[in-house]
Amino acid sequence: MRKKRPARAVRRRGGPLALTALAAMAATLVVPTTAWAAEENITPDADAVTASTSDENGPGNAVDGDLTTRWSGEGDGAWLRLDLGSTATVSEVKLAVHQGADRRNVFELQYWDGSGWVTVHEGETSGTGTGLESFTFDPVETSRMRYLGHGYEGDGEGDWNSLTEVEVWGTPGEDDDGGGGAELPSRVLDLSDWKVTLPTGDDGDPTEIYQPELDEFAHDPYFRVGDSGDTVRFRAPVNGVTTGGSSYPRSELREMEPGGGDEIEWSSTSGTHTMTVREAFTHLPEERPHVVGAQIHGGDDDVTVIRLEGSELWITEGDTRHHHLITDDYELGTVFEVSYVVSDGEIEVYYNGELETTLDHSDSTNYFKAGAYTQANCGNSSPCDEDNYGEVEIHELTVTHQDEDQSGDGTEAAVRHGWGTPLPVSDEFDYEGPVDPERWAVPSGEFGGTEGCWEGHAGNGRRCAKNSVVEDGVLTITGEENGDTGWLRQRYDAQYGRWEIRSRSRNTGPEGGLYHPLHLIWPTSEERLEDGEYDWVEYTDPDADCVSAWMHYPDSPSDEKEHFEHCPVDMTEWHNFAFEWTPDEVVGYVDGEEWFRMADGADSSRGDIQDMPSGHLNIQLDNFTGESGLRPAEFEVGWVRVYE
C-alpha cells in the first residue's frame, strides 16, 4: 500500500484573545460605525463558505439571505471562512447575530494575506438587535475573509458562536493582467526567507533580489502575481541570462536564512526539513519542452527535482533524470502538491499526498528551491526569443526546519506528512504552574472537600486540578495512592482535525492498582453512544510496552468499537502520538508511522466511524480502581499540537 501524506494544514496568525482582554472588552460597548468606501456586496455563495465546526446549523446558512437560519459553532476560536473566489479590496463586514438583542458576540475579523490570517477588527456586537451591523476597517486586498469567534457575553455567557447572516462589502478584483488586485508576489507567498533569481542582467550574472527589497518587488513578465490574484507566476525564456554554473535560465526562489539575509545550508542527517509547494506548470518551451518546478539543491548540484518533459512528470535523483515517473499524462495548468520531507539521511517525496519515492542522501549543504527553471536554451530550442519560455505558477509554499530536540528525532507525523503550522490552541508548556486556562479546562467544584476536584472516572477517587502541573517545559499529570488524579479538556471543539502529542508515563510507586493513561477525542455532546468516542492512545499500565486504541462507533446504542494494538512501544520513553480525523477516515500514528486506519463501517448497529459531529481532545490518567490502594504514577506531556 502506498503511504499517504495527508493534506497540509493552513498556517494562520492571530488566536483567541487573552481572558483579561475579553474581560476588558465586556465592559465596553462597541458601536458599529458607518460604512465607508464599501462599493458593493461581494459575499460569496454558500458553497464557498466553510467553518471549523458547526452543529446542525451549517456554515452556508450565514449567506442565504434568511435571518431565521444560522451558522452555530461551539468553542473559543471557532471560525467561519468566506472564500471570495479572487482577490478583492475589502473594507467592511456586516454581521447579524442569533439572539442578537440579548447577546454580544465577541469576535475578530481577519483576512488572508497570502501566508497567514491577520486581524483587522476585534470587538463585540452591540447586543441591541438581530439585524445586520456594520464593522469597517482600512481596506485590505485579499481573497478570503474569516470570522473568528470567542463566544458571547450579555444574557449570560457561553462559547457558542452563532451568526444568522454575514456580508462582505468592498470592490471586486478585475480579471486582467494586473493580477486581479494583489500587485506584489509577497502578498501571495511568504517570501521572508527567500531570494529570487531572474533571467535578466549580465551574462553569467543574472539579477538577484534579496530581502527586504524582495517584499516590494515584482517583474513583468518574469516574476509577478498571476491573473487569478492568488498565485505567483515564474517565467524563464530560452534566451534569458543564466548563472555561471548552468546553461539554462531560471526565475526561481532560493531558500535563505531566516530574514533572507544569508544563504542557508542544512544537513539531511540532522533534524527534519520539509518543503510543501502547490503549483502548476503553465507553459513549456518549443522543441525541448522541459521545465523544473521545485528542487533540493546541495553544494554545486541538484539533489532531486520535479521535472516536466512534455506530459511526463518525473522525480530525478542526482544525474539520473528519469528516476521515478509520477505520471505520463500531465496537462498544463493542473495544480498539484509536492512535499519533500528530509530526515535521517533520507528524502521522502510526496505527490498529492502519496509517497512516490524515498531517496538516500547524506550531505550538509542542502537548500530548497522553487519556481521555473527552464531546461532549454537557444542551442536546442527555437525561436530564440522571449516568447519561447517555461512557466510555473505557485499557489502556496511553506518550509519548516526542526532540529532533533524540536522534532522528536524526526518522528513527528505533522512534519513527516506536511500538516503545516500548529493552531494557537496548541501548547508547548513553556511556562510554569497550572495549565493555561485559555487552552485547557480542568476539574472544578469541591468534591471531597477540596477546591478544584470532581468525582473520578466511574466514581473512583477524584479528578483534581491540582494534579496537573507544568514545570521545566513538561506537563505532569500525577496519580496518587489515594486515587486523586488529573484530567484536562482542550478548549477547542471541531469536526475533523489533526492532533499530535509527545508523551510518556511511568509508575512511581512499588505496588497497587494501575492507572490508565489516555489521549482521546470526546464528543462535544457528551453522548458517546450517540456520537462516538476516539481513544487513539489508551493503555492499562503506565509501564506498558504496547500502545492500544479503541475506536467507538457513533449511532451505536450497544457501544460497537474496534481495538488496535501496536508492539513493542516502550511507553516509559518519549514518543510522538498523532491522530488524524477527516470526512473520510480516522488514522493513528506512532513516531510518524501509521499504525491504524479506519473508514466507514456502518451497519444496523452503528454509524460510520468518522461521523462524530464534533469533539475535543482530553488527556486523562484514569483511576479504574477506587479511593485507595493505587500504584502512584505520572503521565508526562512534552507538547500538544493541533492542526486544521
XYZ file of C-alpha atoms in Angstrom:
644
model
C 0.000 0.000 0.000
C 1.281 3.466 -0.836
C 1.983 5.759 2.046
C -0.454 8.631 2.362
C 0.669 12.164 3.213
C -2.470 13.883 4.498
C -3.464 17.316 3.256
C -1.396 20.166 4.665
C -2.897 22.410 7.206
C -3.084 26.140 6.567
C -0.908 28.407 8.660
C -2.741 31.200 10.450
C -1.913 34.205 12.598
C -3.918 35.512 15.482
C -5.547 33.295 18.073
C -8.075 33.521 20.893
C -7.978 36.740 22.877
C -6.480 36.645 26.341
C -9.001 36.298 29.145
C -8.005 39.693 30.507
C -8.682 41.277 27.132
C -12.083 39.610 26.995
C -12.941 40.957 30.426
C -11.971 44.464 29.409
C -13.983 44.242 26.209
C -17.064 43.062 28.092
C -17.156 46.380 29.922
C -17.176 48.487 26.747
C -19.942 48.567 24.168
C -18.622 48.551 20.615
C -20.760 50.803 18.466
C -20.604 49.887 14.765
C -19.504 52.722 12.536
C -20.969 53.881 9.275
C -19.556 52.106 6.237
C -17.088 53.990 4.054
C -15.802 53.100 0.611
C -17.916 49.941 0.571
C -18.963 49.905 -3.054
C -20.851 46.632 -3.374
C -21.805 43.381 -1.713
C -19.204 40.749 -2.695
C -20.389 37.986 -0.351
C -19.747 34.530 -1.882
C -22.325 31.775 -2.315
C -22.863 29.067 0.293
C -20.529 26.574 -1.396
C -17.614 28.976 -0.781
C -18.295 29.276 2.963
C -16.697 26.822 5.409
C -16.367 26.546 9.179
C -14.047 24.887 11.678
C -17.044 23.377 13.440
C -20.830 23.518 13.437
C -23.841 21.746 14.793
C -26.814 21.053 12.528
C -26.751 24.771 11.631
C -24.165 24.706 8.874
C -21.927 27.490 7.510
C -23.943 28.022 4.322
C -26.830 29.361 6.394
C -24.808 32.507 7.116
C -25.050 33.684 3.492
C -28.532 32.517 2.468
C -30.225 35.897 2.979
C -32.521 34.468 5.642
C -32.318 35.827 9.202
C -34.249 32.809 10.516
C -31.381 30.401 9.712
C -27.907 30.462 11.228
C -24.414 29.031 11.498
C -23.511 27.884 15.007
C -20.067 26.689 16.052
C -19.054 25.945 19.621
C -15.726 26.829 21.173
C -13.358 29.735 21.704
C -11.630 30.034 18.325
C -14.387 28.565 16.154
C -14.260 30.227 12.753
C -16.358 30.904 9.652
C -14.411 31.450 6.415
C -15.644 33.117 3.231
C -13.644 32.469 0.048
C -14.181 35.357 -2.361
C -13.001 33.495 -5.463
C -10.440 36.130 -6.467
C -8.575 38.991 -4.850
C -10.838 41.895 -3.874
C -10.493 45.089 -1.869
C -12.492 44.610 1.345
C -13.311 47.397 3.800
C -16.471 46.275 5.594
C -18.133 43.175 7.030
C -21.738 43.105 8.227
C -22.872 40.647 10.905
C -26.289 39.579 12.167
C -26.241 37.667 15.451
C -28.564 34.888 16.584
C -30.415 36.223 19.652
C -28.566 39.488 18.980
C -30.906 41.539 21.160
C -29.628 39.665 24.215
C -26.127 38.508 23.224
C -22.945 40.410 22.377
C -20.744 38.201 20.217
C -17.019 38.548 20.970
C -15.051 38.154 17.752
C -12.224 39.054 15.395
C -12.451 39.805 11.675
C -9.417 38.504 9.778
C -8.155 38.492 6.200
C -5.736 36.128 4.468
C -2.530 37.946 3.436
C -1.096 35.036 1.459
C 0.772 33.402 4.326
C -1.421 33.794 7.392
C -4.538 35.285 8.971
C -4.298 38.950 10.002
C -6.805 40.589 12.356
C -8.316 43.863 11.097
C -11.051 44.284 13.708
C -11.740 42.864 17.157
C -14.568 43.658 19.487
C -18.204 42.830 20.215
C -21.539 43.196 18.517
C -23.922 45.700 20.095
C -26.391 43.325 21.755
C -29.260 45.619 20.754
C -30.880 43.778 17.850
C -30.893 40.891 15.386
C -30.332 42.879 12.180
C -27.102 43.386 10.274
C -24.443 45.511 12.000
C -21.593 47.121 10.073
C -17.903 46.855 11.017
C -15.409 48.798 8.898
C -11.617 48.839 8.708
C -8.835 50.112 6.475
C -9.214 48.472 3.031
C -7.295 45.220 2.535
C -6.607 43.191 -0.593
C -7.487 39.548 -0.055
C -9.250 36.514 -1.472
C -10.561 35.252 1.902
C -12.193 36.717 4.991
C -12.770 34.996 8.320
C -14.928 35.499 11.423
C -13.025 34.164 14.455
C -15.417 33.702 17.352
C -14.775 33.885 21.083
C -18.290 33.128 22.325
C -20.727 35.710 23.638
C -21.494 37.999 26.576
C -24.760 39.597 27.693
C -27.650 37.333 28.658
C -25.287 35.005 30.488
C -22.137 33.963 28.666
C -21.065 30.996 26.608
C -18.705 29.731 23.958
C -21.252 29.311 21.150
C -20.688 31.472 18.077
C -23.952 31.939 16.166
C -24.498 34.180 13.138
C -27.675 34.416 11.086
C -26.071 36.413 8.261
C -22.638 37.663 7.145
C -21.994 40.086 4.295
C -18.633 41.123 2.843
C -18.509 44.560 1.200
C -15.821 46.099 -0.974
C -14.553 46.288 -4.546
C -14.172 43.073 -6.554
C -10.882 42.479 -8.323
C -10.605 42.797 -12.074
C -9.546 39.761 -14.099
C -6.766 41.464 -16.061
C -3.004 41.342 -16.482
C -2.561 43.297 -13.302
C -3.210 40.205 -11.217
C -6.771 40.903 -10.067
C -5.900 43.083 -7.054
C -2.731 41.791 -5.374
C 0.191 43.572 -7.028
C 3.186 42.007 -5.290
C 4.245 38.357 -5.043
C 5.000 38.901 -1.346
C 1.264 39.476 -0.805
C 0.584 35.963 -2.088
C 3.555 33.963 -0.742
C 5.603 34.463 2.409
C 8.956 35.444 0.899
C 10.633 36.372 4.193
C 13.273 33.648 3.911
C 13.926 33.646 0.155
C 15.757 35.444 -2.618
C 14.707 35.366 -6.277
C 16.960 34.872 -9.305
C 15.682 36.253 -12.634
C 16.713 35.609 -16.269
C 17.858 39.235 -16.652
C 21.157 41.078 -16.088
C 24.644 40.447 -17.429
C 25.818 37.159 -18.959
C 26.685 34.739 -16.172
C 25.480 37.225 -13.578
C 21.667 37.220 -13.510
C 19.609 39.596 -11.398
C 19.105 38.548 -7.765
C 16.673 40.305 -5.407
C 17.128 39.852 -1.653
C 15.123 40.839 1.393
C 13.977 43.428 2.338
C 13.750 44.627 -1.295
C 12.012 41.388 -2.304
C 8.933 42.277 -0.247
C 8.238 45.248 -2.530
C 9.444 43.704 -5.795
C 7.704 42.347 -8.900
C 8.808 41.948 -12.511
C 6.552 41.644 -15.523
C 6.641 39.093 -17.088
C 9.189 37.037 -15.147
C 8.070 37.334 -11.508
C 4.578 38.639 -10.883
C 1.151 37.880 -9.447
C -0.916 35.581 -11.653
C -4.184 36.630 -13.251
C -6.250 34.975 -10.508
C -4.653 37.238 -7.895
C -3.669 34.349 -5.608
C -0.682 32.790 -7.389
C 2.863 33.876 -8.224
C 3.968 33.410 -11.828
C 7.587 32.497 -12.623
C 8.700 32.694 -16.269
C 12.107 31.988 -17.852
C 12.656 32.396 -21.653
C 15.138 30.264 -23.562
C 17.221 33.372 -24.360
C 17.371 34.501 -20.731
C 20.526 35.179 -18.736
C 21.899 32.103 -16.959
C 24.039 31.612 -13.861
C 27.713 30.810 -14.197
C 27.179 27.148 -13.335
C 24.274 26.478 -15.718
C 23.398 26.933 -19.384
C 19.676 27.186 -18.617
C 17.714 30.270 -17.486
C 15.587 30.434 -14.381
C 13.069 32.554 -12.491
C 13.402 30.814 -9.173
C 13.332 31.260 -5.419
C 16.345 30.147 -3.397
C 15.953 29.408 0.315
C 17.788 31.740 2.714
C 18.432 32.046 6.444
C 15.544 33.487 8.497
C 15.056 37.078 7.406
C 16.518 36.450 3.966
C 19.982 37.925 4.549
C 22.309 34.955 4.070
C 22.167 31.707 2.130
C 21.070 28.743 4.222
C 22.559 25.254 4.317
C 21.136 22.343 6.302
C 22.000 18.712 6.890
C 19.932 15.799 5.632
C 21.094 13.702 8.604
C 20.188 16.127 11.415
C 16.667 17.293 12.218
C 13.721 17.313 9.820
C 13.394 19.654 6.829
C 10.155 19.980 4.867
C 9.052 21.959 1.824
C 5.485 21.776 0.517
C 4.568 23.583 -2.691
C 1.264 23.745 -4.587
C 1.985 24.692 -8.153
C 1.134 24.179 -11.813
C 3.241 24.100 -14.963
C 1.544 26.547 -17.324
C 3.855 26.828 -20.360
C 6.702 24.822 -21.920
C 9.396 25.880 -24.409
C 9.330 24.674 -28.018
C 11.346 21.661 -29.270
C 12.666 20.840 -25.789
C 9.561 21.151 -23.537
C 11.367 20.608 -20.236
C 10.903 22.679 -17.035
C 11.833 22.110 -13.370
C 9.297 23.341 -10.800
C 10.854 22.506 -7.403
C 14.075 21.010 -6.130
C 16.511 20.254 -3.343
C 19.976 21.533 -4.132
C 23.189 20.555 -2.402
C 26.652 22.002 -2.839
C 27.238 22.578 -6.559
C 24.487 20.362 -7.988
C 20.837 19.487 -7.612
C 19.943 16.507 -5.419
C 16.418 15.854 -6.693
C 13.942 17.897 -8.749
C 10.365 17.797 -10.025
C 10.789 17.897 -13.805
C 8.148 18.050 -16.551
C 9.088 16.744 -20.006
C 6.116 17.220 -22.304
C 3.391 15.311 -20.467
C 5.738 13.186 -18.342
C 6.315 14.345 -14.777
C 9.499 12.940 -13.232
C 11.365 12.831 -9.932
C 15.091 12.885 -10.531
C 17.931 11.552 -8.370
C 21.257 13.285 -8.890
C 22.185 12.869 -12.561
C 19.501 10.234 -13.070
C 16.920 12.321 -14.898
C 14.286 9.595 -15.056
C 14.494 8.091 -11.581
C 10.736 7.891 -10.891
C 7.784 8.640 -13.198
C 4.879 10.282 -11.371
C 2.537 10.478 -14.373
C 2.802 10.351 -18.164
C -0.328 12.403 -18.877
C 0.182 15.682 -17.043
C -1.861 18.531 -18.554
C -0.601 22.099 -18.405
C -2.404 24.145 -15.759
C -3.128 21.174 -13.489
C -2.402 22.193 -9.896
C -0.566 19.601 -7.806
C 1.126 19.471 -4.416
C 4.619 18.141 -3.862
C 6.355 17.735 -0.500
C 9.951 16.969 0.346
C 10.478 15.567 3.871
C 14.167 15.162 4.705
C 15.481 13.436 7.844
C 17.797 10.631 8.960
C 19.674 10.621 5.647
C 16.515 10.081 3.587
C 14.356 12.241 1.321
C 10.695 11.294 1.084
C 8.959 12.808 -1.960
C 5.152 13.083 -1.872
C 2.857 13.966 -4.761
C -0.730 14.932 -3.903
C -0.360 13.228 -0.560
C 1.088 9.938 -1.837
C 4.653 8.850 -1.109
C 6.231 8.431 -4.550
C 9.834 7.568 -3.680
C 12.427 7.630 -0.904
C 15.994 8.648 -1.724
C 19.127 8.049 0.318
C 21.081 11.274 0.753
C 23.744 12.378 3.216
C 25.030 15.947 2.919
C 25.179 19.136 4.990
C 24.969 21.773 2.226
C 21.298 21.453 1.211
C 18.645 24.080 0.491
C 15.217 24.243 -1.182
C 14.327 25.985 -4.457
C 11.038 26.576 -6.282
C 9.900 28.382 -9.429
C 10.528 27.941 -13.171
C 13.919 26.542 -14.186
C 13.656 26.167 -17.963
C 15.681 23.206 -19.253
C 16.091 24.672 -22.737
C 18.156 27.413 -24.382
C 18.828 28.930 -27.791
C 21.057 25.988 -28.685
C 18.273 23.408 -28.502
C 15.019 25.354 -28.734
C 13.699 27.715 -31.387
C 12.673 30.508 -31.733
C 15.405 32.141 -29.662
C 13.319 34.909 -28.134
C 11.330 35.874 -25.065
C 8.100 34.356 -26.415
C 9.617 30.876 -26.123
C 9.644 30.130 -22.396
C 8.909 27.859 -19.479
C 6.422 28.981 -16.838
C 5.206 27.825 -13.428
C 2.551 29.301 -11.130
C 2.939 28.690 -7.394
C -0.212 28.776 -5.273
C 1.259 28.026 -1.834
C 4.766 27.476 -0.483
C 5.832 26.513 3.039
C 9.147 25.420 4.524
C 9.854 24.158 8.045
C 13.080 23.170 9.770
C 13.098 21.416 13.131
C 16.177 20.293 14.972
C 16.342 16.925 16.675
C 15.057 18.198 20.024
C 12.138 20.046 18.456
C 11.135 17.294 16.084
C 11.374 14.340 18.438
C 14.210 12.764 16.459
C 12.457 13.412 13.169
C 9.428 11.318 14.102
C 6.532 13.784 14.077
C 3.646 12.807 11.845
C 2.914 16.522 11.308
C 6.413 17.151 9.964
C 6.754 13.928 8.048
C 3.355 14.307 6.409
C 3.295 18.079 5.973
C 0.433 19.190 8.245
C 1.638 22.793 8.369
C 1.666 25.229 11.284
C 0.017 24.321 14.620
C -3.106 26.236 15.643
C -2.914 28.767 18.508
C -4.692 26.373 20.883
C -1.568 24.164 20.773
C 0.640 24.164 23.877
C 4.428 23.858 24.168
C 4.227 24.067 28.013
C 6.873 26.784 28.042
C 5.599 28.256 31.329
C 5.362 27.216 34.988
C 2.451 26.313 37.258
C -1.164 25.403 36.405
C -2.088 24.747 32.776
C -3.016 27.735 30.587
C -6.734 28.423 31.226
C -7.159 29.791 27.690
C -6.233 26.400 26.273
C -7.394 23.925 28.920
C -10.360 23.244 31.178
C -9.607 21.442 34.463
C -11.884 19.948 37.141
C -13.889 22.433 39.207
C -16.141 22.121 42.234
C -15.249 20.893 45.724
C -15.832 17.149 45.640
C -14.414 15.571 48.792
C -13.864 18.995 50.342
C -11.011 20.097 48.027
C -11.454 23.014 45.666
C -10.990 22.063 42.016
C -11.963 18.410 42.345
C -14.625 16.261 40.694
C -15.670 12.707 41.319
C -13.335 10.384 39.424
C -13.932 8.044 36.497
C -16.896 5.743 37.224
C -16.931 7.068 40.798
C -13.338 6.006 41.514
C -11.390 8.551 43.538
C -11.239 12.151 42.329
C -10.121 14.137 39.311
C -8.429 17.310 40.598
C -6.912 20.417 39.007
C -4.011 20.243 41.490
C -2.804 17.044 39.833
C -1.885 18.711 36.522
C 1.189 20.969 36.775
C 3.645 22.453 34.243
C 7.310 22.607 35.215
C 10.594 22.625 33.249
C 8.756 22.510 29.920
C 6.703 19.414 30.769
C 3.094 18.922 31.835
C 2.902 16.230 34.538
C -0.381 14.576 35.492
C 0.065 12.774 38.804
C -1.930 9.799 40.032
C -1.754 9.409 43.807
C -2.092 6.352 46.047
C -5.369 7.759 47.432
C -6.994 7.836 43.989
C -6.588 11.561 43.217
C -5.529 12.064 39.609
C -5.572 14.643 36.821
C -7.801 15.393 33.827
C -7.619 18.007 31.050
C -10.007 19.092 28.334
C -8.709 21.208 25.473
C -10.821 24.289 24.763
C -11.242 23.524 21.082
C -14.193 21.678 19.560
C -14.244 20.703 15.927
C -15.436 18.162 13.459
C -12.237 16.871 11.851
C -8.665 17.852 12.594
C -5.211 16.540 13.442
C -3.641 16.244 16.881
C -0.108 15.233 17.881
C 1.201 14.749 21.425
C 4.666 13.937 22.760
C 4.214 11.908 25.953
C 5.456 9.160 28.227
C 4.346 7.594 31.521
C 5.716 5.572 34.420
C 4.754 4.046 37.722
C 6.392 5.842 40.643
C 5.269 3.525 43.444
C 6.056 -0.133 44.161
C 2.574 -1.668 44.050
C -1.174 -1.151 43.860
C -3.924 -0.774 41.276
C -2.718 0.592 37.957
C -3.602 3.957 36.456
C -4.851 4.131 32.882
C -3.297 6.808 30.535
C -5.337 8.112 27.574
C -5.336 10.619 24.728
C -8.848 10.766 23.279
C -11.366 12.778 21.295
C -14.525 13.051 23.388
C -17.836 14.130 21.794
C -18.931 17.718 22.420
C -22.430 16.435 23.168
C -21.103 14.197 25.994
C -23.196 11.431 24.366
C -20.620 8.880 23.257
C -23.140 6.170 22.315
C -24.807 8.693 20.025
C -21.752 10.492 18.668
C -18.836 8.079 19.188
C -15.507 8.299 21.008
C -11.953 8.075 19.655
C -9.499 6.689 22.245
C -6.462 6.895 20.000
C -3.916 6.293 22.773
C -5.069 4.044 25.611
C -3.205 1.557 27.780
C -3.721 -0.089 31.139
C -0.267 0.200 32.742
C 1.974 3.303 32.773
C 4.945 0.926 32.321
C 3.375 -0.780 29.284
C 5.392 -1.973 26.297
C 2.470 -1.726 23.833
C 0.014 1.004 22.884
C -3.661 0.373 22.201
C -6.533 2.290 20.614
C -10.288 1.847 20.950
C -12.436 3.416 18.230
C -16.092 3.653 19.320
C -18.666 3.964 16.515
C -21.321 6.719 16.595
C -25.023 5.842 16.452
C -24.307 2.664 18.403
C -26.513 2.009 21.480
C -24.603 -1.244 22.116
C -21.211 0.582 22.021
C -19.741 -1.118 18.949
C -15.987 -0.477 18.780
C -12.710 -1.651 17.252
C -9.469 -2.391 19.100
C -5.930 -1.951 17.775
C -2.610 -2.789 19.439
C 0.924 -1.869 18.411
C 4.005 -3.558 19.919
C 6.679 -3.072 21.003
C 6.411 0.542 22.177
C 8.112 1.378 25.468
C 5.578 3.757 26.970
C 8.054 4.910 29.632
C 10.098 6.575 26.854
C 9.150 9.700 24.900
C 7.109 9.032 21.758
C 5.028 11.180 19.409
C 1.419 10.011 19.107
C -0.802 11.515 16.389
C -4.426 11.216 15.327
C -5.956 12.357 12.030
C -9.716 12.710 11.580
C -11.116 13.647 8.171
C -14.521 13.301 6.484
C -13.237 10.038 5.003
C -11.343 8.213 7.768
C -9.526 8.170 11.102
C -5.798 7.359 11.266
C -3.354 6.783 14.127
C 0.412 7.345 14.085
C 3.277 6.430 16.411
C 6.516 8.351 15.804
C 5.319 9.417 12.380
C 4.394 5.929 11.200
C 0.796 4.896 10.569
C -0.414 2.031 12.784
C -4.165 2.003 12.249
C -6.619 3.365 9.712
C -10.411 3.080 9.706
C -13.160 4.292 7.387
C -16.942 3.901 7.163
C -18.162 0.586 8.691
C -21.836 1.453 9.218
C -24.365 -1.331 9.651
C -27.662 -1.790 11.503
C -25.927 -1.401 14.885
C -23.725 1.632 14.199
C -22.843 4.605 12.006
C -19.696 5.309 10.008
C -16.666 5.562 12.294
C -15.613 9.071 11.168
C -19.048 10.659 11.642
C -18.760 12.165 15.143
C -20.484 15.574 14.783
C -17.991 17.433 16.991
C -15.378 16.605 19.604
C -12.423 17.820 21.647
C -9.144 16.476 22.993
C -8.966 15.066 26.523
C -5.784 13.957 28.301
C -6.554 11.631 31.191
C -4.814 9.439 33.758
C -7.835 7.382 34.752
C -8.476 5.611 38.036
C -10.252 2.302 37.438
C -9.640 1.007 40.990
C -11.132 3.087 43.812
C -10.235 5.589 46.537
C -7.099 3.891 47.875
C -4.538 1.221 47.123
C -3.392 2.644 43.792
C 0.147 2.483 42.497
C 1.323 6.125 42.167
C 2.133 7.142 38.579
C 2.982 10.076 36.341
C 1.780 10.872 32.832
C 4.143 13.422 31.212
C 3.408 15.523 28.130
C 6.123 17.488 26.316
C 3.803 19.335 23.934
C 0.359 19.221 22.310
C -0.039 20.427 18.709
C -3.298 20.811 16.828
C -3.710 21.254 13.063
C -6.636 22.053 10.802
